[in-house]
């Protein structure tokens, strides 16, 4: 038979500790924390640099703890979760993030033009959510394009023109207000090349030449390659040939007869993997002055 005192001792230690926890979490302290935070957060909406350093809880903060009181007794959070569940009902506390919004790159060619920015927090009383875009509050009540589902912001018919920007989630209850990190919403797309026929580029053997890619509108970055004569024969970069990943242009130095042919710029969206091909640019060798008229301006 085990000692009948043991469970009793443990229980009394637990209840003693949680009394202590309650004392630490007593209201005067959380009010002070809230007041401090209110001051900070009212100014932080417009100036994100001065935003209060928010501890991202990661869901690890024990329910029942008031938000923002820095508690020295983290060992207490290991206390029985039953105690936590019981106190969650009754203890009131300011909002704490469970998940702050992440950066989103939304492919514009997706069937559903609905973007969701996720935000989740807890607090007691249950907190309310609002959203800011570039520091201005989103009016989800009157603007039909926005809706709030729990803390999540849903944007219907989203487009780069109207919705690109930095998003922040704000969570509030009677104990305080917290403001999330800035999450960037970007759109991924890749337009089509202009179908205009590209003129010949003529160069003397042994000279250098630049073939211009002139990529279509795109977001975010694209990856450039060049097809020589026929897909999938790609131009391999070597000591004579270079593809700029900034402009997409193909540089060939010391042109040889084997370089003659047709060149197609291929661009690939790094996020969606969509690809498009340019019209071909023929490269020819200039043999005599009579063909000068075929020369294209190079830059
Ligand atoms: C979606 O946006 C486009 C232009 O941005 C507009 O022409 C269209 O009417 C909008 N559709 C809906 C359902 O709001
Ligand atoms: C947010 O700011 C960026 C950068 O200034 C701007 O390009 C974008 O259009 C703005 N977004 C909205 C929705 O106002």
PDB file of C-alpha atoms and ligand atoms in Angstrom:
ATOM      1  CA  UNK A   1       0.000   0.000   0.000  1.00  0.00           C
ATOM      2  CA  UNK A   2       1.512   3.357  -0.984  1.00  0.00           C
ATOM      3  CA  UNK A   3       1.615   6.297   1.261  1.00  0.00           C
ATOM      4  CA  UNK A   4      -1.791   7.982   1.358  1.00  0.00           C
ATOM      5  CA  UNK A   5      -0.005  11.300   1.843  1.00  0.00           C
ATOM      6  CA  UNK A   6       1.736  11.368  -1.477  1.00  0.00           C
ATOM      7  CA  UNK A   7      -1.163  12.405  -3.743  1.00  0.00           C
ATOM      8  CA  UNK A   8      -2.290  14.869  -1.149  1.00  0.00           C
ATOM      9  CA  UNK A   9       1.170  16.426  -0.941  1.00  0.00           C
ATOM     10  CA  UNK A  10       1.445  16.729  -4.694  1.00  0.00           C
ATOM     11  CA  UNK A  11      -1.991  18.270  -4.925  1.00  0.00           C
ATOM     12  CA  UNK A  12      -1.241  20.792  -2.284  1.00  0.00           C
ATOM     13  CA  UNK A  13       2.025  21.681  -3.937  1.00  0.00           C
ATOM     14  CA  UNK A  14       0.200  22.175  -7.214  1.00  0.00           C
ATOM     15  CA  UNK A  15      -2.529  24.249  -5.682  1.00  0.00           C
ATOM     16  CA  UNK A  16       0.036  26.219  -3.733  1.00  0.00           C
ATOM     17  CA  UNK A  17       1.950  26.939  -6.928  1.00  0.00           C
ATOM     18  CA  UNK A  18      -1.147  27.899  -8.830  1.00  0.00           C
ATOM     19  CA  UNK A  19      -2.165  30.234  -6.041  1.00  0.00           C
ATOM     20  CA  UNK A  20       1.231  31.777  -6.541  1.00  0.00           C
ATOM     21  CA  UNK A  21       0.683  31.830 -10.279  1.00  0.00           C
ATOM     22  CA  UNK A  22      -2.595  33.638  -9.780  1.00  0.00           C
ATOM     23  CA  UNK A  23      -0.901  36.113  -7.512  1.00  0.00           C
ATOM     24  CA  UNK A  24       1.775  36.739 -10.141  1.00  0.00           C
ATOM     25  CA  UNK A  25      -0.924  37.023 -12.760  1.00  0.00           C
ATOM     26  CA  UNK A  26      -3.012  39.313 -10.608  1.00  0.00           C
ATOM     27  CA  UNK A  27      -4.860  42.065 -12.393  1.00  0.00           C
ATOM     28  CA  UNK A  28      -2.903  45.139 -11.388  1.00  0.00           C
ATOM     29  CA  UNK A  29       0.043  43.697 -13.243  1.00  0.00           C
ATOM     30  CA  UNK A  30      -1.803  42.744 -16.399  1.00  0.00           C
ATOM     31  CA  UNK A  31      -3.539  46.104 -16.492  1.00  0.00           C
ATOM     32  CA  UNK A  32      -0.178  47.786 -16.309  1.00  0.00           C
ATOM     33  CA  UNK A  33       1.047  45.617 -19.155  1.00  0.00           C
ATOM     34  CA  UNK A  34      -2.045  46.381 -21.173  1.00  0.00           C
ATOM     35  CA  UNK A  35      -1.787  50.096 -20.660  1.00  0.00           C
ATOM     36  CA  UNK A  36       1.795  50.090 -21.753  1.00  0.00           C
ATOM     37  CA  UNK A  37       0.901  48.069 -24.770  1.00  0.00           C
ATOM     38  CA  UNK A  38      -2.030  50.236 -25.746  1.00  0.00           C
ATOM     39  CA  UNK A  39       0.210  53.261 -25.880  1.00  0.00           C
ATOM     40  CA  UNK A  40       2.689  51.443 -28.030  1.00  0.00           C
ATOM     41  CA  UNK A  41       0.257  49.830 -30.381  1.00  0.00           C
ATOM     42  CA  UNK A  42      -1.712  52.946 -31.171  1.00  0.00           C
ATOM     43  CA  UNK A  43       1.380  54.496 -32.628  1.00  0.00           C
ATOM     44  CA  UNK A  44       2.714  51.303 -34.089  1.00  0.00           C
ATOM     45  CA  UNK A  45       0.036  50.975 -36.727  1.00  0.00           C
ATOM     46  CA  UNK A  46       1.470  53.833 -38.672  1.00  0.00           C
ATOM     47  CA  UNK A  47       5.029  53.233 -37.715  1.00  0.00           C
ATOM     48  CA  UNK A  48       5.801  49.580 -37.730  1.00  0.00           C
ATOM     49  CA  UNK A  49       9.344  50.115 -36.552  1.00  0.00           C
ATOM     50  CA  UNK A  50       8.156  51.213 -33.148  1.00  0.00           C
ATOM     51  CA  UNK A  51       5.698  48.386 -32.852  1.00  0.00           C
ATOM     52  CA  UNK A  52       5.818  46.623 -29.516  1.00  0.00           C
ATOM     53  CA  UNK A  53       8.107  43.650 -29.448  1.00  0.00           C
ATOM     54  CA  UNK A  54       5.585  40.947 -29.508  1.00  0.00           C
ATOM     55  CA  UNK A  55       6.480  37.576 -28.214  1.00  0.00           C
ATOM     56  CA  UNK A  56       5.234  35.002 -30.677  1.00  0.00           C
ATOM     57  CA  UNK A  57       3.765  32.499 -28.327  1.00  0.00           C
ATOM     58  CA  UNK A  58       3.863  29.544 -30.697  1.00  0.00           C
ATOM     59  CA  UNK A  59       1.009  28.172 -28.650  1.00  0.00           C
ATOM     60  CA  UNK A  60       3.349  27.453 -25.774  1.00  0.00           C
ATOM     61  CA  UNK A  61       2.036  29.969 -23.321  1.00  0.00           C
ATOM     62  CA  UNK A  62      -0.053  28.325 -20.661  1.00  0.00           C
ATOM     63  CA  UNK A  63      -3.703  29.288 -20.950  1.00  0.00           C
ATOM     64  CA  UNK A  64      -4.614  31.416 -18.017  1.00  0.00           C
ATOM     65  CA  UNK A  65      -1.467  33.423 -18.089  1.00  0.00           C
ATOM     66  CA  UNK A  66      -2.084  37.037 -18.781  1.00  0.00           C
ATOM     67  CA  UNK A  67      -0.452  38.073 -22.009  1.00  0.00           C
ATOM     68  CA  UNK A  68       2.599  40.275 -21.690  1.00  0.00           C
ATOM     69  CA  UNK A  69       3.366  39.678 -18.048  1.00  0.00           C
ATOM     70  CA  UNK A  70       6.802  38.237 -18.230  1.00  0.00           C
ATOM     71  CA  UNK A  71       6.613  35.405 -15.798  1.00  0.00           C
ATOM     72  CA  UNK A  72       9.735  34.175 -14.085  1.00  0.00           C
ATOM     73  CA  UNK A  73       8.110  30.879 -13.232  1.00  0.00           C
ATOM     74  CA  UNK A  74       8.129  29.122 -16.576  1.00  0.00           C
ATOM     75  CA  UNK A  75       8.380  25.822 -14.712  1.00  0.00           C
ATOM     76  CA  UNK A  76       4.815  26.450 -13.670  1.00  0.00           C
ATOM     77  CA  UNK A  77       3.666  25.952 -17.224  1.00  0.00           C
ATOM     78  CA  UNK A  78       4.516  22.305 -16.727  1.00  0.00           C
ATOM     79  CA  UNK A  79       1.795  22.051 -14.151  1.00  0.00           C
ATOM     80  CA  UNK A  80      -1.104  19.749 -14.704  1.00  0.00           C
ATOM     81  CA  UNK A  81      -3.036  20.674 -17.816  1.00  0.00           C
ATOM     82  CA  UNK A  82      -6.223  19.962 -15.928  1.00  0.00           C
ATOM     83  CA  UNK A  83      -5.487  22.926 -13.785  1.00  0.00           C
ATOM     84  CA  UNK A  84      -4.945  24.966 -16.931  1.00  0.00           C
ATOM     85  CA  UNK A  85      -8.201  23.866 -18.492  1.00  0.00           C
ATOM     86  CA  UNK A  86     -10.151  24.695 -15.378  1.00  0.00           C
ATOM     87  CA  UNK A  87      -8.578  28.099 -15.072  1.00  0.00           C
ATOM     88  CA  UNK A  88      -8.957  28.913 -18.771  1.00  0.00           C
ATOM     89  CA  UNK A  89     -12.675  29.293 -18.282  1.00  0.00           C
ATOM     90  CA  UNK A  90     -12.336  31.767 -15.476  1.00  0.00           C
ATOM     91  CA  UNK A  91      -9.017  33.516 -15.935  1.00  0.00           C
ATOM     92  CA  UNK A  92      -9.143  36.479 -18.223  1.00  0.00           C
ATOM     93  CA  UNK A  93      -6.120  37.447 -20.273  1.00  0.00           C
ATOM     94  CA  UNK A  94      -5.055  39.611 -23.151  1.00  0.00           C
ATOM     95  CA  UNK A  95      -4.701  38.220 -26.694  1.00  0.00           C
ATOM     96  CA  UNK A  96      -1.716  36.024 -27.569  1.00  0.00           C
ATOM     97  CA  UNK A  97      -0.860  34.981 -31.130  1.00  0.00           C
ATOM     98  CA  UNK A  98      -1.166  31.328 -31.999  1.00  0.00           C
ATOM     99  CA  UNK A  99      -0.276  32.052 -35.618  1.00  0.00           C
ATOM    100  CA  UNK A 100       0.752  35.304 -37.229  1.00  0.00           C
ATOM    101  CA  UNK A 101       0.208  35.805 -40.974  1.00  0.00           C
ATOM    102  CA  UNK A 102       2.807  34.393 -43.365  1.00  0.00           C
ATOM    103  CA  UNK A 103       3.999  35.918 -46.625  1.00  0.00           C
ATOM    104  CA  UNK A 104       1.835  34.725 -49.507  1.00  0.00           C
ATOM    105  CA  UNK A 105       2.623  34.439 -53.214  1.00  0.00           C
ATOM    106  CA  UNK A 106      -0.684  33.910 -54.958  1.00  0.00           C
ATOM    107  CA  UNK A 107      -0.705  32.441 -58.499  1.00  0.00           C
ATOM    108  CA  UNK A 108      -3.031  34.639 -60.557  1.00  0.00           C
ATOM    109  CA  UNK A 109      -3.927  31.798 -62.889  1.00  0.00           C
ATOM    110  CA  UNK A 110      -5.494  29.744 -60.097  1.00  0.00           C
ATOM    111  CA  UNK A 111      -9.181  29.050 -60.649  1.00  0.00           C
ATOM    112  CA  UNK A 112     -10.312  30.598 -57.432  1.00  0.00           C
ATOM    113  CA  UNK A 113      -9.232  34.194 -57.125  1.00  0.00           C
ATOM    114  CA  UNK A 114      -9.502  33.995 -53.353  1.00  0.00           C
ATOM    115  CA  UNK A 115      -6.546  34.820 -51.178  1.00  0.00           C
ATOM    116  CA  UNK A 116      -6.503  33.926 -47.520  1.00  0.00           C
ATOM    117  CA  UNK A 117      -4.265  35.623 -44.994  1.00  0.00           C
ATOM    118  CA  UNK A 118      -4.192  33.548 -41.834  1.00  0.00           C
ATOM    119  CA  UNK A 119      -4.195  34.894 -38.302  1.00  0.00           C
ATOM    120  CA  UNK A 120      -5.041  33.136 -35.092  1.00  0.00           C
ATOM    121  CA  UNK A 121      -4.876  34.227 -31.487  1.00  0.00           C
ATOM    122  CA  UNK A 122      -6.470  33.409 -28.221  1.00  0.00           C
ATOM    123  CA  UNK A 123      -7.573  35.450 -25.289  1.00  0.00           C
ATOM    124  CA  UNK A 124     -10.307  35.658 -22.725  1.00  0.00           C
ATOM    125  CA  UNK A 125     -12.721  37.315 -23.362  1.00  0.00           C
ATOM    126  CA  UNK A 126     -12.488  35.960 -26.951  1.00  0.00           C
ATOM    127  CA  UNK A 127     -10.608  38.544 -28.996  1.00  0.00           C
ATOM    128  CA  UNK A 128     -11.788  40.346 -32.110  1.00  0.00           C
ATOM    129  CA  UNK A 129      -9.672  40.676 -35.251  1.00  0.00           C
ATOM    130  CA  UNK A 130      -8.998  43.463 -37.685  1.00  0.00           C
ATOM    131  CA  UNK A 131      -6.546  43.790 -40.570  1.00  0.00           C
ATOM    132  CA  UNK A 132      -4.273  46.499 -41.899  1.00  0.00           C
ATOM    133  CA  UNK A 133      -2.905  46.841 -45.424  1.00  0.00           C
ATOM    134  CA  UNK A 134       0.122  49.081 -45.722  1.00  0.00           C
ATOM    135  CA  UNK A 135      -0.893  50.515 -42.333  1.00  0.00           C
ATOM    136  CA  UNK A 136      -4.510  51.349 -43.262  1.00  0.00           C
ATOM    137  CA  UNK A 137      -7.364  49.433 -41.728  1.00  0.00           C
ATOM    138  CA  UNK A 138      -9.321  47.089 -43.984  1.00  0.00           C
ATOM    139  CA  UNK A 139     -13.030  47.823 -43.963  1.00  0.00           C
ATOM    140  CA  UNK A 140     -14.363  44.272 -44.102  1.00  0.00           C
ATOM    141  CA  UNK A 141     -17.883  45.381 -43.146  1.00  0.00           C
ATOM    142  CA  UNK A 142     -18.612  47.551 -46.177  1.00  0.00           C
ATOM    143  CA  UNK A 143     -16.095  46.366 -48.787  1.00  0.00           C
ATOM    144  CA  UNK A 144     -17.576  43.202 -50.229  1.00  0.00           C
ATOM    145  CA  UNK A 145     -14.185  41.989 -51.444  1.00  0.00           C
ATOM    146  CA  UNK A 146     -13.036  41.353 -47.894  1.00  0.00           C
ATOM    147  CA  UNK A 147     -14.446  38.916 -45.407  1.00  0.00           C
ATOM    148  CA  UNK A 148     -13.286  37.764 -42.010  1.00  0.00           C
ATOM    149  CA  UNK A 149     -13.583  34.130 -41.040  1.00  0.00           C
ATOM    150  CA  UNK A 150     -12.416  33.827 -37.450  1.00  0.00           C
ATOM    151  CA  UNK A 151      -9.159  35.719 -37.673  1.00  0.00           C
ATOM    152  CA  UNK A 152      -8.519  34.973 -41.352  1.00  0.00           C
ATOM    153  CA  UNK A 153      -8.856  37.659 -43.982  1.00  0.00           C
ATOM    154  CA  UNK A 154     -10.346  36.381 -47.251  1.00  0.00           C
ATOM    155  CA  UNK A 155      -9.935  38.559 -50.342  1.00  0.00           C
ATOM    156  CA  UNK A 156     -12.149  37.688 -53.296  1.00  0.00           C
ATOM    157  CA  UNK A 157     -11.296  38.678 -56.855  1.00  0.00           C
ATOM    158  CA  UNK A 158      -7.790  39.491 -55.720  1.00  0.00           C
ATOM    159  CA  UNK A 159      -5.421  41.224 -58.112  1.00  0.00           C
ATOM    160  CA  UNK A 160      -1.959  42.701 -57.961  1.00  0.00           C
ATOM    161  CA  UNK A 161      -3.223  46.228 -58.659  1.00  0.00           C
ATOM    162  CA  UNK A 162      -5.646  46.288 -55.773  1.00  0.00           C
ATOM    163  CA  UNK A 163      -4.161  43.922 -53.212  1.00  0.00           C
ATOM    164  CA  UNK A 164      -0.376  43.787 -53.374  1.00  0.00           C
ATOM    165  CA  UNK A 165       1.007  45.008 -50.071  1.00  0.00           C
ATOM    166  CA  UNK A 166       1.969  44.404 -46.471  1.00  0.00           C
ATOM    167  CA  UNK A 167      -0.687  42.882 -44.260  1.00  0.00           C
ATOM    168  CA  UNK A 168      -0.926  42.960 -40.502  1.00  0.00           C
ATOM    169  CA  UNK A 169      -3.456  41.347 -38.228  1.00  0.00           C
ATOM    170  CA  UNK A 170      -4.567  43.127 -35.084  1.00  0.00           C
ATOM    171  CA  UNK A 171      -6.177  41.253 -32.218  1.00  0.00           C
ATOM    172  CA  UNK A 172      -7.992  42.903 -29.370  1.00  0.00           C
ATOM    173  CA  UNK A 173      -9.955  42.175 -26.248  1.00  0.00           C
ATOM    174  CA  UNK A 174     -10.646  44.186 -23.120  1.00  0.00           C
ATOM    175  CA  UNK A 175      -7.152  43.363 -21.837  1.00  0.00           C
ATOM    176  CA  UNK A 176      -5.168  44.609 -24.761  1.00  0.00           C
ATOM    177  CA  UNK A 177      -4.297  44.859 -28.420  1.00  0.00           C
ATOM    178  CA  UNK A 178      -1.558  43.002 -30.276  1.00  0.00           C
ATOM    179  CA  UNK A 179      -0.321  43.666 -33.790  1.00  0.00           C
ATOM    180  CA  UNK A 180       1.216  40.939 -35.927  1.00  0.00           C
ATOM    181  CA  UNK A 181       4.293  40.937 -38.138  1.00  0.00           C
ATOM    182  CA  UNK A 182       3.975  42.365 -41.653  1.00  0.00           C
ATOM    183  CA  UNK A 183       3.129  39.648 -44.165  1.00  0.00           C
ATOM    184  CA  UNK A 184       3.749  40.437 -47.825  1.00  0.00           C
ATOM    185  CA  UNK A 185       1.063  39.466 -50.322  1.00  0.00           C
ATOM    186  CA  UNK A 186       2.478  39.084 -53.844  1.00  0.00           C
ATOM    187  CA  UNK A 187       1.004  37.721 -57.027  1.00  0.00           C
ATOM    188  CA  UNK A 188       2.678  35.249 -59.333  1.00  0.00           C
ATOM    189  CA  UNK A 189       2.034  35.490 -63.068  1.00  0.00           C
ATOM    190  CA  UNK A 190       3.749  35.317 -66.419  1.00  0.00           C
ATOM    191  CA  UNK A 191       2.368  37.063 -69.490  1.00  0.00           C
ATOM    192  CA  UNK A 192       2.939  36.120 -73.117  1.00  0.00           C
ATOM    193  CA  UNK A 193       5.752  37.448 -75.321  1.00  0.00           C
ATOM    194  CA  UNK A 194       4.869  39.967 -77.956  1.00  0.00           C
ATOM    195  CA  UNK A 195       4.202  37.926 -81.079  1.00  0.00           C
ATOM    196  CA  UNK A 196       5.883  40.493 -83.322  1.00  0.00           C
ATOM    197  CA  UNK A 197       8.369  38.837 -85.665  1.00  0.00           C
ATOM    198  CA  UNK A 198      11.942  39.430 -84.609  1.00  0.00           C
ATOM    199  CA  UNK A 199      14.340  40.643 -87.266  1.00  0.00           C
ATOM    200  CA  UNK A 200      17.606  38.929 -88.170  1.00  0.00           C
ATOM    201  CA  UNK A 201      20.683  39.781 -86.166  1.00  0.00           C
ATOM    202  CA  UNK A 202      23.678  39.798 -88.450  1.00  0.00           C
ATOM    203  CA  UNK A 203      27.255  39.714 -87.208  1.00  0.00           C
ATOM    204  CA  UNK A 204      30.694  39.222 -88.702  1.00  0.00           C
ATOM    205  CA  UNK A 205      32.481  36.018 -87.849  1.00  0.00           C
ATOM    206  CA  UNK A 206      34.717  36.526 -84.819  1.00  0.00           C
ATOM    207  CA  UNK A 207      32.685  39.454 -83.478  1.00  0.00           C
ATOM    208  CA  UNK A 208      30.379  39.551 -80.473  1.00  0.00           C
ATOM    209  CA  UNK A 209      26.611  39.841 -80.456  1.00  0.00           C
ATOM    210  CA  UNK A 210      23.770  40.327 -77.978  1.00  0.00           C
ATOM    211  CA  UNK A 211      20.365  38.729 -78.521  1.00  0.00           C
ATOM    212  CA  UNK A 212      17.620  40.435 -76.586  1.00  0.00           C
ATOM    213  CA  UNK A 213      15.034  38.422 -74.702  1.00  0.00           C
ATOM    214  CA  UNK A 214      12.540  41.271 -73.939  1.00  0.00           C
ATOM    215  CA  UNK A 215      10.520  39.203 -71.443  1.00  0.00           C
ATOM    216  CA  UNK A 216       6.760  39.575 -70.941  1.00  0.00           C
ATOM    217  CA  UNK A 217       5.268  41.031 -67.721  1.00  0.00           C
ATOM    218  CA  UNK A 218       5.912  38.730 -64.815  1.00  0.00           C
ATOM    219  CA  UNK A 219       6.003  38.405 -61.040  1.00  0.00           C
ATOM    220  CA  UNK A 220       7.981  37.499 -59.062  1.00  0.00           C
ATOM    221  CA  UNK A 221      11.316  36.592 -60.672  1.00  0.00           C
ATOM    222  CA  UNK A 222      11.764  34.482 -63.803  1.00  0.00           C
ATOM    223  CA  UNK A 223      14.512  32.156 -64.969  1.00  0.00           C
ATOM    224  CA  UNK A 224      15.909  32.656 -68.470  1.00  0.00           C
ATOM    225  CA  UNK A 225      17.246  30.147 -70.936  1.00  0.00           C
ATOM    226  CA  UNK A 226      17.681  30.092 -74.695  1.00  0.00           C
ATOM    227  CA  UNK A 227      16.687  27.427 -77.169  1.00  0.00           C
ATOM    228  CA  UNK A 228      18.909  27.015 -80.240  1.00  0.00           C
ATOM    229  CA  UNK A 229      17.038  26.072 -83.456  1.00  0.00           C
ATOM    230  CA  UNK A 230      14.693  23.532 -81.940  1.00  0.00           C
ATOM    231  CA  UNK A 231      13.314  22.742 -78.524  1.00  0.00           C
ATOM    232  CA  UNK A 232      14.756  21.126 -76.441  1.00  0.00           C
ATOM    233  CA  UNK A 233      18.209  22.047 -77.667  1.00  0.00           C
ATOM    234  CA  UNK A 234      19.358  24.632 -75.125  1.00  0.00           C
ATOM    235  CA  UNK A 235      22.228  27.062 -75.438  1.00  0.00           C
ATOM    236  CA  UNK A 236      24.876  25.857 -73.010  1.00  0.00           C
ATOM    237  CA  UNK A 237      26.773  28.652 -71.310  1.00  0.00           C
ATOM    238  CA  UNK A 238      30.512  28.443 -71.791  1.00  0.00           C
ATOM    239  CA  UNK A 239      33.491  30.758 -72.249  1.00  0.00           C
ATOM    240  CA  UNK A 240      31.827  32.298 -75.329  1.00  0.00           C
ATOM    241  CA  UNK A 241      28.175  32.290 -74.366  1.00  0.00           C
ATOM    242  CA  UNK A 242      26.502  33.940 -71.379  1.00  0.00           C
ATOM    243  CA  UNK A 243      22.849  34.375 -70.383  1.00  0.00           C
ATOM    244  CA  UNK A 244      22.124  37.331 -68.115  1.00  0.00           C
ATOM    245  CA  UNK A 245      19.657  36.315 -65.416  1.00  0.00           C
ATOM    246  CA  UNK A 246      18.919  40.026 -64.939  1.00  0.00           C
ATOM    247  CA  UNK A 247      17.847  40.954 -68.478  1.00  0.00           C
ATOM    248  CA  UNK A 248      17.554  37.543 -70.081  1.00  0.00           C
ATOM    249  CA  UNK A 249      19.852  38.650 -72.897  1.00  0.00           C
ATOM    250  CA  UNK A 250      22.188  36.160 -74.557  1.00  0.00           C
ATOM    251  CA  UNK A 251      25.766  37.293 -75.151  1.00  0.00           C
ATOM    252  CA  UNK A 252      27.882  35.459 -77.703  1.00  0.00           C
ATOM    253  CA  UNK A 253      31.495  36.449 -78.206  1.00  0.00           C
ATOM    254  CA  UNK A 254      33.638  35.488 -81.242  1.00  0.00           C
ATOM    255  CA  UNK A 255      30.721  34.284 -83.326  1.00  0.00           C
ATOM    256  CA  UNK A 256      31.408  31.122 -85.353  1.00  0.00           C
ATOM    257  CA  UNK A 257      29.537  29.689 -88.345  1.00  0.00           C
ATOM    258  CA  UNK A 258      28.136  27.002 -86.020  1.00  0.00           C
ATOM    259  CA  UNK A 259      26.308  29.761 -84.097  1.00  0.00           C
ATOM    260  CA  UNK A 260      24.163  30.584 -87.107  1.00  0.00           C
ATOM    261  CA  UNK A 261      20.582  29.556 -86.576  1.00  0.00           C
ATOM    262  CA  UNK A 262      17.500  30.676 -84.771  1.00  0.00           C
ATOM    263  CA  UNK A 263      17.356  31.627 -81.093  1.00  0.00           C
ATOM    264  CA  UNK A 264      14.281  31.477 -78.843  1.00  0.00           C
ATOM    265  CA  UNK A 265      14.205  32.930 -75.348  1.00  0.00           C
ATOM    266  CA  UNK A 266      12.446  30.690 -72.844  1.00  0.00           C
ATOM    267  CA  UNK A 267      11.305  32.154 -69.533  1.00  0.00           C
ATOM    268  CA  UNK A 268      10.043  30.244 -66.533  1.00  0.00           C
ATOM    269  CA  UNK A 269       8.222  31.673 -63.542  1.00  0.00           C
ATOM    270  CA  UNK A 270      10.217  30.608 -60.493  1.00  0.00           C
ATOM    271  CA  UNK A 271       7.070  30.213 -58.367  1.00  0.00           C
ATOM    272  CA  UNK A 272       4.448  28.749 -60.690  1.00  0.00           C
ATOM    273  CA  UNK A 273       6.872  27.034 -63.129  1.00  0.00           C
ATOM    274  CA  UNK A 274       4.790  28.425 -66.020  1.00  0.00           C
ATOM    275  CA  UNK A 275       6.924  28.781 -69.188  1.00  0.00           C
ATOM    276  CA  UNK A 276       6.623  30.861 -72.331  1.00  0.00           C
ATOM    277  CA  UNK A 277       8.709  31.043 -75.510  1.00  0.00           C
ATOM    278  CA  UNK A 278       9.645  34.115 -77.485  1.00  0.00           C
ATOM    279  CA  UNK A 279       9.361  34.301 -81.264  1.00  0.00           C
ATOM    280  CA  UNK A 280      12.659  33.191 -82.889  1.00  0.00           C
ATOM    281  CA  UNK A 281      15.519  35.587 -83.593  1.00  0.00           C
ATOM    282  CA  UNK A 282      17.596  34.431 -86.590  1.00  0.00           C
ATOM    283  CA  UNK A 283      21.352  34.921 -86.244  1.00  0.00           C
ATOM    284  CA  UNK A 284      23.210  35.255 -89.539  1.00  0.00           C
ATOM    285  CA  UNK A 285      26.815  35.845 -90.523  1.00  0.00           C
ATOM    286  CA  UNK A 286      27.541  39.108 -92.303  1.00  0.00           C
ATOM    287  CA  UNK A 287      29.652  38.403 -95.335  1.00  0.00           C
ATOM    288  CA  UNK A 288      29.901  41.671 -97.285  1.00  0.00           C
ATOM    289  CA  UNK A 289      28.848  45.303 -97.261  1.00  0.00           C
ATOM    290  CA  UNK A 290      25.672  44.585 -99.259  1.00  0.00           C
ATOM    291  CA  UNK A 291      24.126  43.011 -96.239  1.00  0.00           C
ATOM    292  CA  UNK A 292      24.718  45.960 -93.941  1.00  0.00           C
ATOM    293  CA  UNK A 293      21.005  46.771 -94.050  1.00  0.00           C
ATOM    294  CA  UNK A 294      20.265  43.598 -92.138  1.00  0.00           C
ATOM    295  CA  UNK A 295      22.239  44.756 -89.138  1.00  0.00           C
ATOM    296  CA  UNK A 296      20.239  45.287 -85.959  1.00  0.00           C
ATOM    297  CA  UNK A 297      21.190  47.888 -83.421  1.00  0.00           C
ATOM    298  CA  UNK A 298      23.031  46.173 -80.547  1.00  0.00           C
ATOM    299  CA  UNK A 299      23.225  47.285 -76.976  1.00  0.00           C
TER     300      UNK A 299
HETATM  301  C1  LIG B   1     -13.260  41.275 -60.445  1.00  0.00           C
HETATM  302  O1  LIG B   1     -12.349  42.301 -60.806  1.00  0.00           O
HETATM  303  C2  LIG B   1     -12.431  42.730 -62.147  1.00  0.00           C
HETATM  304  C3  LIG B   1     -11.356  43.767 -62.411  1.00  0.00           C
HETATM  305  O2  LIG B   1     -10.421  43.819 -61.397  1.00  0.00           O
HETATM  306  C4  LIG B   1     -13.824  43.290 -62.423  1.00  0.00           C
HETATM  307  O3  LIG B   1     -13.929  43.676 -63.762  1.00  0.00           O
HETATM  308  C5  LIG B   1     -14.857  42.240 -62.066  1.00  0.00           C
HETATM  309  O4  LIG B   1     -16.161  42.789 -62.212  1.00  0.00           O
HETATM  310  C6  LIG B   1     -14.690  41.735 -60.653  1.00  0.00           C
HETATM  311  N1  LIG B   1     -15.598  40.632 -60.415  1.00  0.00           N
HETATM  312  C7  LIG B   1     -16.305  40.541 -59.300  1.00  0.00           C
HETATM  313  C8  LIG B   1     -17.169  39.339 -59.192  1.00  0.00           C
HETATM  314  O5  LIG B   1     -16.255  41.365 -58.431  1.00  0.00           O
HETATM  315  C1  LIG B   2       1.046  49.003 -50.625  1.00  0.00           C
HETATM  316  O1  LIG B   2       2.307  49.651 -50.816  1.00  0.00           O
HETATM  317  C2  LIG B   2       2.981  49.239 -52.005  1.00  0.00           C
HETATM  318  C3  LIG B   2       4.351  49.889 -51.990  1.00  0.00           C
HETATM  319  O2  LIG B   2       4.258  51.234 -51.784  1.00  0.00           O
HETATM  320  C4  LIG B   2       2.147  49.615 -53.220  1.00  0.00           C
HETATM  321  O3  LIG B   2       2.810  49.233 -54.395  1.00  0.00           O
HETATM  322  C5  LIG B   2       0.803  48.911 -53.117  1.00  0.00           C
HETATM  323  O4  LIG B   2      -0.025  49.283 -54.195  1.00  0.00           O
HETATM  324  C6  LIG B   2       0.109  49.240 -51.811  1.00  0.00           C
HETATM  325  N1  LIG B   2      -1.059  48.379 -51.698  1.00  0.00           N
HETATM  326  C7  LIG B   2      -2.267  48.837 -51.426  1.00  0.00           C
HETATM  327  C8  LIG B   2      -3.360  47.837 -51.398  1.00  0.00           C
HETATM  328  O5  LIG B   2      -2.487  50.009 -51.201  1.00  0.00           O
END
